[in-house]
Amino acid sequence: MVTQAYAQEAAAPAEEHVDGAVDATHADPAHADPTADTHATTEAHGGEHGSDIFPPFDPATFPSQLLWLAICFAALYLLMSKVALPRVGSLLADRKARIDADLAAADASRQKTDAAIAAYEAALADAKSKAQGIAAQTSDAIKTELASKRQAVEADLSAKVATAEARIASTKAEAMTHVDEIAAETAQTVVTQLVGDIPSESVKAAVAKASKE
Amino acid sequence: MAGTDPIHQFVIEDMIPIHVGGDGTAGSGLNLSFTNSSLFMVLTVLAITTFVLLASSRKQLVPSRLQLTGELAYEFVANMLRSSAGTEGMKFFPFVFSLFAFVLTANMFGMIPYFFTVTSHIIVTVALALLVMSVVVIYGFVRHGFKFLKLFVPSGVPAYVLPIVVPIEIISFLSRPISLSVRLFGNILAGHITLKVFAGFVVSLGAAGFLGWLGAILPLFMTVALTALEFLVAAVQAYVFAVLTSMYLNDAVHPSH
């Protein structure tokens, strides 16, 4: 392409070029032949043509580069914006949505767990208070029952004590009456032994008199 | 000697001649031929499209390596644009992604021996830079009308300084397409020439016998080091191009700064 451009410039001298002076001295043989036999010259000066005109600044290549750049970049832009990037974008959006959903689910689960723990603790406290109530009730019942039983037993015992005391007292009283008799009999026997027979009535009276003193 | 000529790699050769107009003789009219440059533009587009489509072909929740690479490229450009031009600038995402991918892939193709480097021709970088500036200017005026011109009037500057500041702003705006295109073009061109020159030394000295071999060691190491540097430059220049595009688009989206 460079060489073709060159041949064009050589064929049309009216089209002056900044490197004209260099061209004239450097690449004269190529330009001496203005025919379109460019390939021959390209072969002959294969490595030389780069120095004729610096390729990146060769305006003859501009239309082709601009056209193909426009085509390629437009195609790239369309492919990226319509097909490729939305696919990658949807991948990232899907992952973000999935992560957000998972996080929300985890949060919901955590809240559920918290609620369950709170309910458990409430039930536990309730059961504890109930158990304490039951225990207190039971101990009260036992206490009252115990007290009533003890009262009954005590009453029974005191009644038995009273009857026993009464019996003792009667036995004692009876014994005491016998004491007089025994004393009288003993005294009569003693007196009889000492003084002979005396009426038992006088002995009894004497004993009674003595026991009173 | 074409083997070591550092300029030969930039020569554009017709592959499928297409001539429009002219008088039928060679070189007359518009030469719209399909050239080696065109071939590598097409290959660049095909490579990018294949990569992104393959990366997104199997929609996996836990991505494969290829899918992860595609997603990383997507998010890299998306974050770059969002941080520069905000959420409103995201409508230019396919544009910036295409630019970044095109420049990066073209630069990287240029690092493969015997491959043509599309971005080493100033007309390509100028076209891309002018495309960016056209998008900025056209969108700016469509979106904001004449308020877009506030771009040249920085807020908070005293009125008596404006006669100095406004021309500076205008000049800096007008120089953007030049700096944007020449930066990319110059880096790629200079890098490829340097690489070729040092590699040429190795070949020339290597042909000169034992002493030549000894002398070739240094340029050989230089060639290796420069190759690594050029890979870096290829990536960095694509990144710079995309970042600057994002920042210029920010001016179109939010002209009053």
mmCIF file of N, CA and C in Angstrom, chain A residues 1-2 4-5 8 36 38 46-51 53-57 60-70 72-73 75-81 83-92 94-95 98, chain B residues 5 7-8 10-12 14 18 27 30-35 37-38 41-42 45 48-49 52-53 56-57 59-61 63 67 71 74-75 93-95 97-99 102 120-124 127-128 131 185 189:
data_model
loop_
_atom_site.group_PDB
_atom_site.id
_atom_site.type_symbol
_atom_site.label_atom_id
_atom_site.label_comp_id
_atom_site.label_asym_id
_atom_site.label_seq_id
_atom_site.Cartn_x
_atom_site.Cartn_y
_atom_site.Cartn_z
ATOM 1 N N MET A 1 0.834 -1.204 0.000
ATOM 2 C CA MET A 1 0.000 0.000 0.000
ATOM 3 C C MET A 1 0.862 1.243 0.000
ATOM 4 N N VAL A 2 1.918 1.191 0.811
ATOM 5 C CA VAL A 2 2.806 2.339 0.865
ATOM 6 C C VAL A 2 3.402 2.589 -0.505
ATOM 7 N N GLN A 4 2.313 1.668 -3.334
ATOM 8 C CA GLN A 4 1.303 2.156 -4.292
ATOM 9 C C GLN A 4 1.101 3.648 -4.126
ATOM 10 N N ALA A 5 0.990 4.051 -2.885
ATOM 11 C CA ALA A 5 0.823 5.479 -2.627
ATOM 12 C C ALA A 5 1.999 6.236 -3.212
ATOM 13 N N GLN A 8 1.811 6.556 -6.854
ATOM 14 C CA GLN A 8 0.818 7.572 -7.185
ATOM 15 C C GLN A 8 1.450 8.953 -7.110
ATOM 16 N N ALA A 36 2.680 1.350 -13.384
ATOM 17 C CA ALA A 36 2.050 0.753 -12.213
ATOM 18 C C ALA A 36 2.749 -0.529 -11.784
ATOM 19 N N THR A 38 4.273 -1.691 -9.487
ATOM 20 C CA THR A 38 4.648 -1.405 -8.106
ATOM 21 C C THR A 38 5.209 -2.609 -7.402
ATOM 22 N N GLY A 46 12.351 -3.969 -0.818
ATOM 23 C CA GLY A 46 11.484 -4.496 0.240
ATOM 24 C C GLY A 46 11.672 -3.814 1.581
ATOM 25 N N GLY A 47 12.909 -3.704 2.033
ATOM 26 C CA GLY A 47 13.129 -3.120 3.349
ATOM 27 C C GLY A 47 13.223 -1.617 3.307
ATOM 28 N N GLU A 48 13.305 -1.049 2.140
ATOM 29 C CA GLU A 48 13.565 0.375 2.034
ATOM 30 C C GLU A 48 12.317 1.211 2.212
ATOM 31 N N HIS A 49 11.188 0.649 1.809
ATOM 32 C CA HIS A 49 10.023 1.534 1.677
ATOM 33 C C HIS A 49 9.596 2.117 3.020
ATOM 34 N N GLY A 50 9.986 1.457 4.122
ATOM 35 C CA GLY A 50 9.642 2.005 5.427
ATOM 36 C C GLY A 50 10.259 3.378 5.619
ATOM 37 N N SER A 51 11.431 3.614 5.059
ATOM 38 C CA SER A 51 12.087 4.895 5.267
ATOM 39 C C SER A 51 11.572 5.959 4.308
ATOM 40 N N ILE A 53 8.393 6.843 3.778
ATOM 41 C CA ILE A 53 7.429 7.612 4.561
ATOM 42 C C ILE A 53 7.112 6.753 5.770
ATOM 43 N N PHE A 54 7.112 7.399 6.921
ATOM 44 C CA PHE A 54 6.895 6.651 8.154
ATOM 45 C C PHE A 54 5.488 6.052 8.121
ATOM 46 N N PRO A 55 5.355 4.730 8.158
ATOM 47 C CA PRO A 55 4.034 4.121 7.896
ATOM 48 C C PRO A 55 2.894 4.670 8.758
ATOM 49 N N PRO A 56 3.104 4.908 10.076
ATOM 50 C CA PRO A 56 1.964 5.421 10.854
ATOM 51 C C PRO A 56 1.492 6.801 10.404
ATOM 52 N N PHE A 57 2.314 7.520 9.660
ATOM 53 C CA PHE A 57 1.898 8.862 9.203
ATOM 54 C C PHE A 57 1.569 8.873 7.722
ATOM 55 N N ALA A 60 -2.169 7.772 2.937
ATOM 56 C CA ALA A 60 -2.840 6.886 1.987
ATOM 57 C C ALA A 60 -3.493 5.709 2.699
ATOM 58 N N THR A 61 -3.010 5.387 3.902
ATOM 59 C CA THR A 61 -3.596 4.252 4.619
ATOM 60 C C THR A 61 -4.762 4.667 5.513
ATOM 61 N N PHE A 62 -4.972 5.985 5.635
ATOM 62 C CA PHE A 62 -5.977 6.454 6.594
ATOM 63 C C PHE A 62 -7.399 6.014 6.252
ATOM 64 N N PRO A 63 -7.841 6.164 4.984
ATOM 65 C CA PRO A 63 -9.252 5.795 4.716
ATOM 66 C C PRO A 63 -9.559 4.351 5.072
ATOM 67 N N SER A 64 -8.647 3.463 4.689
ATOM 68 C CA SER A 64 -8.875 2.050 4.972
ATOM 69 C C SER A 64 -8.924 1.801 6.467
ATOM 70 N N GLN A 65 -7.956 2.396 7.202
ATOM 71 C CA GLN A 65 -7.928 2.160 8.653
ATOM 72 C C GLN A 65 -9.174 2.722 9.318
ATOM 73 N N LEU A 66 -9.575 3.928 8.883
ATOM 74 C CA LEU A 66 -10.765 4.546 9.500
ATOM 75 C C LEU A 66 -12.001 3.707 9.236
ATOM 76 N N LEU A 67 -12.119 3.258 7.975
ATOM 77 C CA LEU A 67 -13.304 2.465 7.609
ATOM 78 C C LEU A 67 -13.361 1.190 8.446
ATOM 79 N N TRP A 68 -12.249 0.470 8.505
ATOM 80 C CA TRP A 68 -12.275 -0.821 9.195
ATOM 81 C C TRP A 68 -12.347 -0.644 10.703
ATOM 82 N N LEU A 69 -11.742 0.450 11.186
ATOM 83 C CA LEU A 69 -11.887 0.721 12.618
ATOM 84 C C LEU A 69 -13.346 1.011 12.949
ATOM 85 N N ALA A 70 -14.001 1.813 12.083
ATOM 86 C CA ALA A 70 -15.406 2.133 12.322
ATOM 87 C C ALA A 70 -16.247 0.856 12.316
ATOM 88 N N CYS A 72 -15.243 -2.266 12.791
ATOM 89 C CA CYS A 72 -14.907 -3.172 13.893
ATOM 90 C C CYS A 72 -15.403 -2.629 15.225
ATOM 91 N N PHE A 73 -15.187 -1.319 15.445
ATOM 92 C CA PHE A 73 -15.580 -0.791 16.750
ATOM 93 C C PHE A 73 -17.101 -0.768 16.897
ATOM 94 N N ALA A 75 -19.134 -2.855 15.462
ATOM 95 C CA ALA A 75 -19.529 -4.244 15.702
ATOM 96 C C ALA A 75 -19.249 -4.626 17.153
ATOM 97 N N LEU A 76 -18.069 -4.218 17.641
ATOM 98 C CA LEU A 76 -17.708 -4.552 19.024
ATOM 99 C C LEU A 76 -18.692 -3.912 19.993
ATOM 100 N N TYR A 77 -19.001 -2.620 19.736
ATOM 101 C CA TYR A 77 -19.915 -1.916 20.650
ATOM 102 C C TYR A 77 -21.282 -2.597 20.668
ATOM 103 N N LEU A 78 -21.769 -2.934 19.469
ATOM 104 C CA LEU A 78 -23.094 -3.571 19.406
ATOM 105 C C LEU A 78 -23.073 -4.927 20.104
ATOM 106 N N LEU A 79 -22.033 -5.712 19.814
ATOM 107 C CA LEU A 79 -21.947 -7.035 20.443
ATOM 108 C C LEU A 79 -21.872 -6.919 21.961
ATOM 109 N N MET A 80 -21.071 -5.952 22.436
ATOM 110 C CA MET A 80 -20.903 -5.802 23.880
ATOM 111 C C MET A 80 -22.200 -5.317 24.522
ATOM 112 N N SER A 81 -22.787 -4.249 23.935
ATOM 113 C CA SER A 81 -23.925 -3.616 24.606
ATOM 114 C C SER A 81 -25.193 -4.456 24.489
ATOM 115 N N VAL A 83 -25.372 -7.981 23.529
ATOM 116 C CA VAL A 83 -25.297 -9.417 23.793
ATOM 117 C C VAL A 83 -24.426 -9.729 25.007
ATOM 118 N N ALA A 84 -23.160 -9.336 24.915
ATOM 119 C CA ALA A 84 -22.174 -9.896 25.849
ATOM 120 C C ALA A 84 -22.325 -9.325 27.245
ATOM 121 N N LEU A 85 -22.331 -7.989 27.350
ATOM 122 C CA LEU A 85 -22.316 -7.389 28.689
ATOM 123 C C LEU A 85 -23.602 -7.656 29.469
ATOM 124 N N PRO A 86 -24.796 -7.626 28.822
ATOM 125 C CA PRO A 86 -25.996 -7.977 29.601
ATOM 126 C C PRO A 86 -25.923 -9.375 30.192
ATOM 127 N N ARG A 87 -25.258 -10.299 29.465
ATOM 128 C CA ARG A 87 -25.131 -11.665 30.010
ATOM 129 C C ARG A 87 -24.291 -11.673 31.262
ATOM 130 N N VAL A 88 -23.134 -10.992 31.202
ATOM 131 C CA VAL A 88 -22.284 -10.939 32.400
ATOM 132 C C VAL A 88 -23.003 -10.182 33.514
ATOM 133 N N GLY A 89 -23.672 -9.085 33.111
ATOM 134 C CA GLY A 89 -24.401 -8.299 34.105
ATOM 135 C C GLY A 89 -25.469 -9.121 34.805
ATOM 136 N N SER A 90 -26.188 -9.956 34.010
ATOM 137 C CA SER A 90 -27.249 -10.770 34.616
ATOM 138 C C SER A 90 -26.638 -11.818 35.547
ATOM 139 N N LEU A 91 -25.454 -12.328 35.162
ATOM 140 C CA LEU A 91 -24.751 -13.267 36.060
ATOM 141 C C LEU A 91 -24.506 -12.617 37.408
ATOM 142 N N LEU A 92 -23.968 -11.411 37.364
ATOM 143 C CA LEU A 92 -23.624 -10.721 38.615
ATOM 144 C C LEU A 92 -24.892 -10.369 39.378
ATOM 145 N N ASP A 94 -27.747 -11.956 39.225
ATOM 146 C CA ASP A 94 -28.296 -13.198 39.786
ATOM 147 C C ASP A 94 -27.589 -13.554 41.084
ATOM 148 N N ARG A 95 -26.264 -13.449 41.036
ATOM 149 C CA ARG A 95 -25.515 -13.831 42.237
ATOM 150 C C ARG A 95 -25.849 -12.894 43.385
ATOM 151 N N ARG A 98 -29.182 -13.762 44.701
ATOM 152 C CA ARG A 98 -29.117 -15.009 45.471
ATOM 153 C C ARG A 98 -28.508 -14.765 46.859
ATOM 154 N N ASP B 5 14.749 -4.249 10.474
ATOM 155 C CA ASP B 5 14.249 -2.882 10.283
ATOM 156 C C ASP B 5 13.154 -2.589 11.301
ATOM 157 N N ILE B 7 11.082 -0.286 11.585
ATOM 158 C CA ILE B 7 9.869 0.380 11.087
ATOM 159 C C ILE B 7 9.000 -0.592 10.292
ATOM 160 N N HIS B 8 9.608 -1.665 9.826
ATOM 161 C CA HIS B 8 8.894 -2.580 8.937
ATOM 162 C C HIS B 8 7.623 -3.127 9.585
ATOM 163 N N PHE B 10 5.423 -1.734 11.155
ATOM 164 C CA PHE B 10 4.254 -0.848 11.107
ATOM 165 C C PHE B 10 3.682 -0.712 9.697
ATOM 166 N N VAL B 11 4.323 -1.381 8.730
ATOM 167 C CA VAL B 11 3.883 -1.228 7.346
ATOM 168 C C VAL B 11 2.528 -1.890 7.148
ATOM 169 N N ILE B 12 1.651 -1.155 6.478
ATOM 170 C CA ILE B 12 0.313 -1.686 6.204
ATOM 171 C C ILE B 12 0.301 -2.279 4.808
ATOM 172 N N ASP B 14 -1.931 -4.407 1.823
ATOM 173 C CA ASP B 14 -3.268 -4.790 1.378
ATOM 174 C C ASP B 14 -3.390 -6.307 1.386
ATOM 175 N N ILE B 18 -9.568 -3.134 -2.043
ATOM 176 C CA ILE B 18 -10.868 -2.523 -2.332
ATOM 177 C C ILE B 18 -10.579 -1.064 -2.672
ATOM 178 N N GLY B 27 -3.677 3.120 -7.034
ATOM 179 C CA GLY B 27 -3.388 4.271 -6.180
ATOM 180 C C GLY B 27 -4.341 5.416 -6.348
ATOM 181 N N LEU B 30 -10.060 6.245 -3.400
ATOM 182 C CA LEU B 30 -9.916 5.890 -1.994
ATOM 183 C C LEU B 30 -9.503 4.433 -1.885
ATOM 184 N N ASN B 31 -8.462 4.195 -1.118
ATOM 185 C CA ASN B 31 -8.054 2.819 -0.885
ATOM 186 C C ASN B 31 -8.703 2.338 0.404
ATOM 187 N N LEU B 32 -9.723 1.519 0.293
ATOM 188 C CA LEU B 32 -10.431 0.990 1.472
ATOM 189 C C LEU B 32 -10.121 -0.486 1.650
ATOM 190 N N SER B 33 -8.933 -0.886 1.197
ATOM 191 C CA SER B 33 -8.597 -2.308 1.194
ATOM 192 C C SER B 33 -8.631 -2.903 2.592
ATOM 193 N N PHE B 34 -8.919 -4.206 2.599
ATOM 194 C CA PHE B 34 -8.808 -4.971 3.837
ATOM 195 C C PHE B 34 -7.331 -5.273 4.031
ATOM 196 N N THR B 35 -6.732 -4.675 5.058
ATOM 197 C CA THR B 35 -5.289 -4.764 5.237
ATOM 198 C C THR B 35 -4.943 -5.630 6.446
ATOM 199 N N SER B 37 -3.807 -4.433 9.104
ATOM 200 C CA SER B 37 -4.386 -3.683 10.224
ATOM 201 C C SER B 37 -5.848 -4.071 10.419
ATOM 202 N N SER B 38 -6.604 -4.108 9.303
ATOM 203 C CA SER B 38 -8.024 -4.478 9.380
ATOM 204 C C SER B 38 -8.174 -5.882 9.955
ATOM 205 N N MET B 41 -7.791 -5.758 13.595
ATOM 206 C CA MET B 41 -8.980 -5.155 14.221
ATOM 207 C C MET B 41 -10.077 -6.206 14.341
ATOM 208 N N VAL B 42 -10.288 -6.955 13.268
ATOM 209 C CA VAL B 42 -11.332 -7.992 13.271
ATOM 210 C C VAL B 42 -10.990 -9.052 14.312
ATOM 211 N N VAL B 45 -11.756 -7.803 17.790
ATOM 212 C CA VAL B 45 -13.193 -7.857 18.089
ATOM 213 C C VAL B 45 -13.622 -9.296 18.347
ATOM 214 N N ILE B 48 -12.321 -10.499 21.804
ATOM 215 C CA ILE B 48 -13.071 -9.943 22.939
ATOM 216 C C ILE B 48 -14.436 -10.606 23.038
ATOM 217 N N THR B 49 -15.124 -10.675 21.891
ATOM 218 C CA THR B 49 -16.480 -11.225 21.905
ATOM 219 C C THR B 49 -16.464 -12.687 22.348
ATOM 220 N N VAL B 52 -15.812 -12.851 26.184
ATOM 221 C CA VAL B 52 -16.930 -12.468 27.065
ATOM 222 C C VAL B 52 -18.074 -13.475 26.936
ATOM 223 N N LEU B 53 -18.321 -13.936 25.688
ATOM 224 C CA LEU B 53 -19.425 -14.888 25.516
ATOM 225 C C LEU B 53 -19.106 -16.230 26.177
ATOM 226 N N SER B 56 -19.436 -16.066 29.894
ATOM 227 C CA SER B 56 -20.795 -16.004 30.427
ATOM 228 C C SER B 56 -21.665 -17.125 29.871
ATOM 229 N N SER B 57 -21.030 -18.169 29.276
ATOM 230 C CA SER B 57 -21.847 -19.196 28.618
ATOM 231 C C SER B 57 -22.464 -20.148 29.641
ATOM 232 N N LYS B 59 -23.739 -20.355 33.132
ATOM 233 C CA LYS B 59 -24.066 -19.434 34.221
ATOM 234 C C LYS B 59 -23.962 -20.159 35.543
ATOM 235 N N GLN B 60 -22.805 -20.046 36.164
ATOM 236 C CA GLN B 60 -22.588 -20.752 37.421
ATOM 237 C C GLN B 60 -22.644 -19.772 38.569
ATOM 238 N N LEU B 61 -23.278 -20.213 39.642
ATOM 239 C CA LEU B 61 -23.341 -19.366 40.837
ATOM 240 C C LEU B 61 -21.946 -19.209 41.416
ATOM 241 N N PRO B 63 -18.393 -19.178 40.199
ATOM 242 C CA PRO B 63 -17.863 -19.089 38.836
ATOM 243 C C PRO B 63 -16.635 -19.956 38.608
ATOM 244 N N GLN B 67 -15.117 -17.725 33.830
ATOM 245 C CA GLN B 67 -16.245 -16.843 34.161
ATOM 246 C C GLN B 67 -15.801 -15.763 35.136
ATOM 247 N N GLU B 71 -16.041 -11.780 34.743
ATOM 248 C CA GLU B 71 -16.729 -10.948 35.739
ATOM 249 C C GLU B 71 -15.795 -9.889 36.301
ATOM 250 N N TYR B 74 -15.490 -7.143 33.812
ATOM 251 C CA TYR B 74 -16.736 -6.355 33.832
ATOM 252 C C TYR B 74 -16.754 -5.411 35.024
ATOM 253 N N GLU B 75 -16.475 -5.974 36.212
ATOM 254 C CA GLU B 75 -16.574 -5.154 37.422
ATOM 255 C C GLU B 75 -15.453 -4.134 37.492
ATOM 256 N N PHE B 93 -21.385 2.583 29.995
ATOM 257 C CA PHE B 93 -20.567 1.419 30.349
ATOM 258 C C PHE B 93 -20.187 0.567 29.138
ATOM 259 N N PRO B 94 -21.147 0.211 28.250
ATOM 260 C CA PRO B 94 -20.721 -0.596 27.095
ATOM 261 C C PRO B 94 -19.680 0.111 26.235
ATOM 262 N N PHE B 95 -19.806 1.431 26.137
ATOM 263 C CA PHE B 95 -18.851 2.202 25.340
ATOM 264 C C PHE B 95 -17.458 2.129 25.955
ATOM 265 N N PHE B 97 -16.358 0.012 28.184
ATOM 266 C CA PHE B 97 -15.864 -1.370 28.193
ATOM 267 C C PHE B 97 -15.317 -1.738 26.818
ATOM 268 N N SER B 98 -16.044 -1.365 25.753
ATOM 269 C CA SER B 98 -15.575 -1.679 24.402
ATOM 270 C C SER B 98 -14.235 -1.021 24.142
ATOM 271 N N LEU B 99 -14.121 0.271 24.523
ATOM 272 C CA LEU B 99 -12.855 0.980 24.309
ATOM 273 C C LEU B 99 -11.719 0.291 25.051
ATOM 274 N N PHE B 102 -10.953 -3.091 23.574
ATOM 275 C CA PHE B 102 -10.353 -2.985 22.238
ATOM 276 C C PHE B 102 -8.889 -2.571 22.339
ATOM 277 N N SER B 120 -0.626 1.167 17.036
ATOM 278 C CA SER B 120 0.619 1.866 16.747
ATOM 279 C C SER B 120 0.443 2.846 15.593
ATOM 280 N N HIS B 121 -0.780 2.988 15.093
ATOM 281 C CA HIS B 121 -1.034 3.950 14.017
ATOM 282 C C HIS B 121 -1.858 5.097 14.565
ATOM 283 N N ILE B 122 -1.338 6.318 14.348
ATOM 284 C CA ILE B 122 -1.957 7.462 15.020
ATOM 285 C C ILE B 122 -3.382 7.690 14.545
ATOM 286 N N ILE B 123 -3.690 7.277 13.325
ATOM 287 C CA ILE B 123 -5.042 7.530 12.832
ATOM 288 C C ILE B 123 -6.062 6.735 13.661
ATOM 289 N N VAL B 124 -5.652 5.554 14.131
ATOM 290 C CA VAL B 124 -6.562 4.730 14.939
ATOM 291 C C VAL B 124 -6.790 5.376 16.303
ATOM 292 N N ALA B 127 -8.771 8.531 15.945
ATOM 293 C CA ALA B 127 -10.188 8.236 15.708
ATOM 294 C C ALA B 127 -10.885 7.869 17.005
ATOM 295 N N LEU B 128 -10.226 7.049 17.820
ATOM 296 C CA LEU B 128 -10.841 6.655 19.098
ATOM 297 C C LEU B 128 -10.978 7.861 20.025
ATOM 298 N N LEU B 131 -13.695 10.052 18.850
ATOM 299 C CA LEU B 131 -14.977 9.413 19.158
ATOM 300 C C LEU B 131 -15.373 9.728 20.601
ATOM 301 N N PHE B 185 -0.657 6.194 21.183
ATOM 302 C CA PHE B 185 0.118 5.951 19.964
ATOM 303 C C PHE B 185 1.611 5.977 20.267
ATOM 304 N N LEU B 189 4.108 2.838 19.875
ATOM 305 C CA LEU B 189 5.073 2.952 18.769
ATOM 306 C C LEU B 189 6.498 2.908 19.306
#
